[in-house]
């Protein structure tokens, strides 16, 4: 893959969602999936080990949720770029995720084009 590729870590506890997103991203020039995690603890560990450019983070997961994982990841690495990918649009999830350091939120029912655009925006430092 191109050296300038956006390196992405995909975090979701639902295997079919995680694998589907990874499959989609693996077919896009300029994006490289560097890892996956199925829970918040795995996300924190993989983010530290892999230093991805963008972390796609689910919010509702068993054990450590995506909000706490985002908080820990951004506390450890101020330049971490977390993009929340969730089914939950409520303020009770979205606002705490943004307060924890997420750079943006995208609903899982968004189009693949919207997901790719959001990844690129977050990678560029935009919200």
Coordinates of N, CA, C and O in Angstrom, one line a residue:
X1 N 0.8 -1.2 0.0 CA 0.0 0.0 0.0 C 0.9 1.2 0.0 O 2.0 1.2 0.5
X2 N 0.4 2.3 -0.6 CA 1.1 3.6 -0.7 C 1.5 4.1 0.7 O 0.8 4.0 1.7
X3 N 2.7 4.6 0.8 CA 3.2 5.1 2.1 C 2.3 6.3 2.6 O 2.3 6.5 3.8
X4 N 1.7 7.0 1.7 CA 0.8 8.1 2.2 C -0.6 7.7 2.5 O -1.4 8.5 2.8
X5 N -0.8 6.4 2.5 CA -2.2 5.9 2.9 C -2.6 6.2 4.3 O -1.7 6.3 5.2
X6 N -3.8 6.5 4.5 CA -4.4 6.8 5.8 C -4.5 5.4 6.5 O -5.2 4.5 6.0
X7 N -3.8 5.3 7.6 CA -3.8 4.0 8.4 C -4.9 4.1 9.4 O -5.0 4.9 10.2
X8 N -5.8 3.1 9.3 CA -7.1 3.0 10.1 C -7.1 1.8 11.0 O -6.8 0.7 10.6
X9 N -7.6 2.0 12.2 CA -7.9 1.0 13.2 C -9.4 0.9 13.3 O -10.1 2.0 13.5
X10 N -10.0 -0.2 13.1 CA -11.5 -0.4 13.1 C -11.8 -1.1 14.5 O -11.4 -2.2 14.7
X11 N -12.7 -0.4 15.2 CA -13.1 -1.0 16.5 C -14.6 -1.1 16.6 O -15.4 -0.1 16.5
X12 N -15.1 -2.3 16.7 CA -16.5 -2.6 16.8 C -16.7 -4.0 17.4 O -15.9 -4.9 17.0
X13 N -17.6 -4.2 18.4 CA -17.8 -5.5 19.0 C -18.6 -6.5 18.1 O -18.5 -7.7 18.3
X14 N -19.3 -5.9 17.1 CA -20.0 -6.8 16.2 C -19.1 -7.2 15.0 O -18.7 -6.4 14.2
X15 N -18.8 -8.5 15.0 CA -17.8 -9.0 14.0 C -18.2 -8.7 12.6 O -17.4 -8.3 11.8
X16 N -19.5 -8.9 12.3 CA -19.9 -8.7 10.9 C -19.8 -7.2 10.5 O -19.4 -6.9 9.4
X17 N -20.0 -6.3 11.4 CA -19.8 -4.9 11.1 C -18.4 -4.6 10.9 O -17.9 -3.9 10.0
X18 N -17.6 -5.1 11.9 CA -16.1 -4.8 11.8 C -15.5 -5.3 10.6 O -14.8 -4.6 9.9
X19 N -15.8 -6.6 10.2 CA -15.3 -7.2 9.0 C -15.8 -6.5 7.8 O -15.0 -6.4 6.8
X20 N -17.1 -6.1 7.8 CA -17.6 -5.4 6.6 C -16.9 -4.1 6.4 O -16.6 -3.7 5.2
X21 N -16.7 -3.3 7.4 CA -16.0 -2.0 7.3 C -14.6 -2.3 6.8 O -14.1 -1.6 5.9
X22 N -13.9 -3.3 7.4 CA -12.5 -3.6 7.0 C -12.5 -4.0 5.5 O -11.6 -3.5 4.8
X23 N -13.4 -4.8 5.1 CA -13.5 -5.2 3.7 C -13.7 -4.0 2.8 O -13.0 -3.8 1.7
X24 N -14.6 -3.1 3.1 CA -14.9 -1.9 2.3 C -13.6 -1.0 2.2 O -13.2 -0.6 1.2
X25 N -13.0 -0.8 3.4 CA -11.8 0.1 3.4 C -10.6 -0.5 2.7 O -9.8 0.2 2.1
X26 N -10.5 -1.8 2.7 CA -9.4 -2.5 2.0 C -9.4 -2.4 0.5 O -8.4 -2.6 -0.2
X27 N -10.6 -2.0 0.0 CA -10.7 -1.8 -1.5 C -10.6 -0.4 -1.9 O -10.7 -0.1 -3.1
X28 N -10.2 0.5 -1.0 CA -10.1 1.9 -1.3 C -8.6 2.3 -1.4 O -7.9 2.1 -0.4
X29 N -8.3 2.9 -2.5 CA -6.9 3.4 -2.6 C -6.7 4.5 -1.6 O -7.6 5.4 -1.4
X30 N -5.6 4.5 -1.0 CA -5.2 5.6 -0.1 C -5.6 5.3 1.4 O -5.4 6.2 2.2
X31 N -6.2 4.2 1.6 CA -6.6 3.8 3.0 C -6.1 2.4 3.2 O -6.2 1.5 2.4
X32 N -5.5 2.2 4.4 CA -5.0 0.9 4.8 C -5.5 0.6 6.2 O -5.3 1.3 7.1
X33 N -6.2 -0.6 6.3 CA -6.6 -1.0 7.6 C -5.4 -1.7 8.3 O -4.9 -2.7 7.8
X34 N -5.0 -1.1 9.4 CA -3.8 -1.6 10.1 C -4.1 -2.5 11.3 O -3.2 -3.2 11.8
X35 N -5.4 -2.5 11.7 CA -5.8 -3.4 12.8 C -7.2 -3.3 13.1 O -8.0 -2.5 12.6
X36 N -7.7 -4.2 14.0 CA -9.0 -4.3 14.4 C -9.1 -4.6 15.9 O -8.1 -5.1 16.5
X37 N -10.2 -4.2 16.6 CA -10.4 -4.5 18.0 C -11.9 -4.7 18.2 O -12.7 -4.1 17.5
X38 N -12.2 -5.6 19.1 CA -13.6 -5.9 19.4 C -14.2 -5.3 20.6 O -15.3 -5.5 21.0
X39 N -13.3 -4.5 21.4 CA -13.8 -3.9 22.6 C -12.9 -2.7 22.9 O -11.8 -2.5 22.3
X40 N -13.3 -1.9 23.9 CA -12.5 -0.7 24.3 C -11.1 -1.0 24.7 O -10.1 -0.3 24.4
X41 N -10.9 -2.1 25.5 CA -9.6 -2.4 26.0 C -8.7 -2.8 24.9 O -7.5 -2.4 24.8
X42 N -9.2 -3.5 23.9 CA -8.4 -3.9 22.7 C -8.1 -2.7 21.9 O -7.0 -2.5 21.3
X43 N -9.0 -1.7 21.8 CA -8.8 -0.5 21.1 C -7.7 0.3 21.7 O -6.8 0.8 20.9
X44 N -7.6 0.5 23.0 CA -6.6 1.2 23.6 C -5.2 0.6 23.4 O -4.3 1.2 23.0
X45 N -5.2 -0.8 23.5 CA -3.9 -1.5 23.3 C -3.5 -1.4 21.8 O -2.3 -1.1 21.6
X46 N -4.4 -1.6 20.9 CA -4.0 -1.6 19.5 C -3.7 -0.2 19.0 O -2.7 0.0 18.2
X47 N -4.3 0.8 19.6 CA -4.0 2.2 19.2 C -2.6 2.6 19.7 O -1.8 3.2 18.9
X48 N -2.2 2.1 20.9 CA -0.9 2.4 21.4 C 0.2 1.6 20.5 O 1.2 2.2 20.2
X49 N -0.1 0.4 20.2 CA 0.8 -0.4 19.4 C 1.0 0.0 18.0 O 2.1 -0.1 17.4
X50 N -0.1 0.4 17.4 CA -0.1 0.6 15.9 C 0.0 2.1 15.5 O 0.3 2.4 14.4
X51 N -0.4 3.0 16.4 CA -0.4 4.5 16.1 C -1.1 4.8 14.8 O -0.5 5.4 13.9
X52 N -2.4 4.3 14.7 CA -3.1 4.6 13.4 C -3.4 6.1 13.2 O -3.4 6.9 14.2
X53 N -3.6 6.5 12.0 CA -3.9 7.9 11.7 C -5.4 8.2 12.1 O -5.6 9.3 12.6
X54 N -6.3 7.2 11.9 CA -7.7 7.4 12.2 C -8.2 6.1 12.9 O -7.8 5.0 12.5
X55 N -9.0 6.3 14.0 CA -9.6 5.2 14.7 C -11.1 5.3 14.5 O -11.7 6.3 14.9
X56 N -11.7 4.3 13.9 CA -13.1 4.2 13.8 C -13.6 3.5 15.0 O -13.2 2.3 15.3
X57 N -14.4 4.2 15.8 CA -14.7 3.7 17.2 C -16.2 3.5 17.4 O -17.0 4.5 17.3
X58 N -16.6 2.3 17.7 CA -18.0 2.1 18.1 C -18.1 2.6 19.5 O -17.2 2.6 20.3
X59 N -19.4 2.9 19.9 CA -19.6 3.5 21.3 C -20.0 2.4 22.3 O -19.5 2.3 23.4
X60 N -21.0 1.6 21.9 CA -21.5 0.6 22.8 C -20.9 -0.7 22.6 O -21.1 -1.4 21.6
X61 N -20.0 -1.1 23.6 CA -19.3 -2.4 23.5 C -19.3 -2.9 24.9 O -19.3 -2.2 25.9
X62 N -19.1 -4.2 25.1 CA -19.0 -4.8 26.4 C -17.7 -4.4 27.1 O -16.7 -4.1 26.4
X63 N -17.7 -4.4 28.4 CA -16.4 -4.0 29.1 C -16.3 -2.5 28.9 O -17.2 -1.8 29.2
X64 N -15.1 -2.1 28.5 CA -14.8 -0.7 28.3 C -15.6 -0.2 27.0 O -15.4 -0.8 25.9
X65 N -16.4 0.8 27.2 CA -17.1 1.3 26.0 C -16.2 2.2 25.2 O -15.1 2.6 25.5
X66 N -16.8 2.7 24.0 CA -16.0 3.5 23.1 C -15.7 4.9 23.7 O -14.7 5.5 23.3
X67 N -16.6 5.4 24.5 CA -16.3 6.7 25.1 C -15.1 6.7 26.0 O -14.2 7.5 25.9
X68 N -15.0 5.7 26.9 CA -13.8 5.6 27.8 C -12.6 5.2 27.0 O -11.5 5.7 27.2
X69 N -12.7 4.4 26.0 CA -11.6 4.0 25.1 C -11.1 5.3 24.4 O -9.8 5.5 24.3
X70 N -12.0 6.1 23.9 CA -11.6 7.4 23.2 C -10.9 8.3 24.2 O -9.8 8.9 23.9
X71 N -11.4 8.4 25.4 CA -10.8 9.2 26.5 C -9.3 8.8 26.7 O -8.4 9.6 26.8
X72 N -9.1 7.5 26.9 CA -7.8 6.9 27.2 C -6.9 7.1 26.0 O -5.7 7.4 26.2
X73 N -7.3 6.9 24.8 CA -6.5 7.0 23.6 C -6.1 8.4 23.4 O -4.9 8.7 23.2
X74 N -7.0 9.4 23.5 CA -6.6 10.8 23.3 C -5.8 11.3 24.4 O -5.0 12.3 24.2
X75 N -6.0 10.8 25.6 CA -5.1 11.2 26.8 C -3.7 10.8 26.6 O -2.7 11.5 26.9
X76 N -3.5 9.6 26.0 CA -2.2 9.1 25.8 C -1.5 9.7 24.5 O -0.3 9.8 24.5
X77 N -2.3 10.1 23.6 CA -1.8 10.6 22.3 C -2.7 11.7 21.9 O -3.7 11.5 21.3
X78 N -2.3 13.0 22.1 CA -3.1 14.1 21.8 C -3.5 14.3 20.4 O -4.5 14.8 20.0
X79 N -2.6 13.7 19.5 CA -2.9 13.8 18.0 C -3.8 12.7 17.5 O -4.0 12.6 16.3
X80 N -4.2 11.8 18.4 CA -5.1 10.7 18.0 C -6.4 11.3 17.3 O -7.0 12.2 17.8
X81 N -6.8 10.7 16.2 CA -8.0 11.1 15.5 C -9.0 10.0 15.6 O -8.9 9.0 14.8
X82 N -10.0 10.2 16.4 CA -11.0 9.2 16.6 C -12.3 9.6 15.9 O -12.8 10.8 16.1
X83 N -12.8 8.8 15.1 CA -14.1 9.0 14.4 C -15.1 8.0 14.9 O -14.9 6.8 14.7
X84 N -16.1 8.4 15.6 CA -17.1 7.5 16.1 C -18.0 7.0 15.0 O -18.5 7.8 14.2
X85 N -18.2 5.7 14.9 CA -19.1 5.1 14.0 C -20.1 4.3 14.8 O -19.8 3.3 15.5
X86 N -21.4 4.8 14.9 CA -22.3 4.3 15.9 C -23.7 4.2 15.3 O -24.1 4.8 14.3
X87 N -24.5 3.4 16.0 CA -26.0 3.3 15.7 C -26.8 4.3 16.5 O -28.0 4.5 16.3
X88 N -26.1 4.9 17.5 CA -26.8 5.7 18.5 C -26.6 7.2 18.3 O -25.4 7.7 18.4
X89 N -27.6 7.9 17.9 CA -27.5 9.4 17.6 C -27.8 10.3 18.8 O -27.7 11.5 18.6
X90 N -28.2 9.7 19.9 CA -28.6 10.5 21.0 C -27.5 11.3 21.7 O -26.3 10.9 21.7
X91 N -27.9 12.4 22.2 CA -26.9 13.3 22.8 C -26.2 12.6 24.0 O -25.1 13.0 24.4
X92 N -26.9 11.7 24.7 CA -26.3 11.0 25.8 C -25.1 10.2 25.4 O -24.3 9.8 26.3
X93 N -24.9 9.8 24.2 CA -23.7 9.1 23.7 C -22.8 10.0 22.9 O -21.6 10.0 23.1
X94 N -23.4 10.8 22.0 CA -22.6 11.6 21.1 C -21.8 12.7 21.8 O -20.6 12.9 21.6
X95 N -22.4 13.5 22.7 CA -21.7 14.6 23.4 C -20.6 14.1 24.3 O -19.5 14.6 24.2
X96 N -20.8 13.0 25.1 CA -19.7 12.5 25.9 C -18.5 12.0 25.0 O -17.4 12.1 25.4
X97 N -18.8 11.4 23.8 CA -17.8 11.0 22.9 C -17.0 12.1 22.4 O -15.7 12.1 22.4
X98 N -17.6 13.2 22.1 CA -16.9 14.4 21.6 C -16.1 15.0 22.7 O -15.0 15.5 22.5
X99 N -16.7 15.1 23.9 CA -16.0 15.6 25.1 C -14.7 14.7 25.4 O -13.8 15.2 26.0
X100 N -14.8 13.4 25.1 CA -13.7 12.5 25.4 C -12.6 12.7 24.4 O -11.5 12.1 24.5
X101 N -12.9 13.4 23.3 CA -11.8 13.7 22.3 C -12.1 13.2 20.9 O -11.2 13.4 20.0
X102 N -13.3 12.6 20.6 CA -13.6 12.2 19.3 C -13.6 13.4 18.4 O -14.1 14.5 18.8
X103 N -13.2 13.3 17.1 CA -13.2 14.4 16.2 C -14.4 14.5 15.3 O -14.7 15.5 14.7
X104 N -15.2 13.4 15.4 CA -16.5 13.4 14.6 C -17.3 12.2 14.9 O -16.8 11.2 15.6
X105 N -18.6 12.2 14.5 CA -19.5 11.1 14.7 C -20.2 10.8 13.4 O -20.7 11.8 12.7
X106 N -20.3 9.6 13.1 CA -21.0 9.1 11.9 C -21.9 8.0 12.2 O -21.5 7.1 13.0
X107 N -23.1 8.0 11.7 CA -24.1 6.9 12.0 C -23.7 5.7 11.1 O -23.3 5.9 9.9
X108 N -24.0 4.5 11.6 CA -23.7 3.3 10.8 C -24.6 3.1 9.6 O -24.2 2.4 8.7
X109 N -25.7 3.8 9.5 CA -26.5 3.7 8.3 C -26.1 4.8 7.3 O -26.8 4.9 6.3
X110 N -24.9 5.4 7.5 CA -24.4 6.3 6.5 C -23.9 5.6 5.3 O -23.6 4.4 5.4
X111 N -23.8 6.2 4.2 CA -23.3 5.6 2.9 C -21.8 5.3 3.0 O -21.1 6.0 3.8
X112 N -21.3 4.4 2.2 CA -19.8 4.2 2.2 C -19.1 5.5 1.8 O -18.0 5.8 2.3
X113 N -19.7 6.2 0.9 CA -19.1 7.5 0.4 C -18.9 8.5 1.6 O -17.9 9.2 1.8
X114 N -20.0 8.5 2.5 CA -19.9 9.4 3.6 C -18.9 8.9 4.6 O -18.2 9.8 5.2
X115 N -18.7 7.6 4.8 CA -17.7 7.1 5.7 C -16.3 7.5 5.2 O -15.5 8.0 5.9
X116 N -16.1 7.3 3.9 CA -14.7 7.6 3.3 C -14.5 9.1 3.4 O -13.3 9.5 3.8
X117 N -15.5 9.9 3.2 CA -15.3 11.4 3.3 C -15.0 11.8 4.8 O -14.1 12.6 5.0
X118 N -15.7 11.1 5.7 CA -15.5 11.4 7.1 C -14.0 11.0 7.6 O -13.4 11.7 8.3
X119 N -13.6 9.9 7.1 CA -12.2 9.4 7.4 C -11.2 10.4 6.9 O -10.3 10.8 7.6
X120 N -11.4 10.9 5.7 CA -10.5 11.8 5.1 C -10.5 13.2 5.9 O -9.5 13.8 6.1
X121 N -11.7 13.6 6.2 CA -11.8 14.9 6.9 C -11.1 14.8 8.3 O -10.4 15.7 8.7
X122 N -11.4 13.7 9.0 CA -10.8 13.6 10.3 C -9.3 13.5 10.2 O -8.5 14.1 11.0
X123 N -8.8 12.7 9.2 CA -7.4 12.6 9.0 C -6.7 14.0 8.7 O -5.6 14.2 9.2
X124 N -7.4 14.8 8.0 CA -6.9 16.2 7.7 C -7.0 17.1 8.9 O -6.6 18.3 8.8
X125 N -7.6 16.6 10.0 CA -7.7 17.5 11.2 C -9.0 18.2 11.3 O -9.2 19.1 12.2
X126 N -9.9 18.0 10.3 CA -11.2 18.6 10.4 C -12.2 17.8 11.2 O -12.0 16.6 11.4
X127 N -13.3 18.4 11.6 CA -14.3 17.7 12.4 C -15.3 17.1 11.4 O -15.5 17.6 10.3

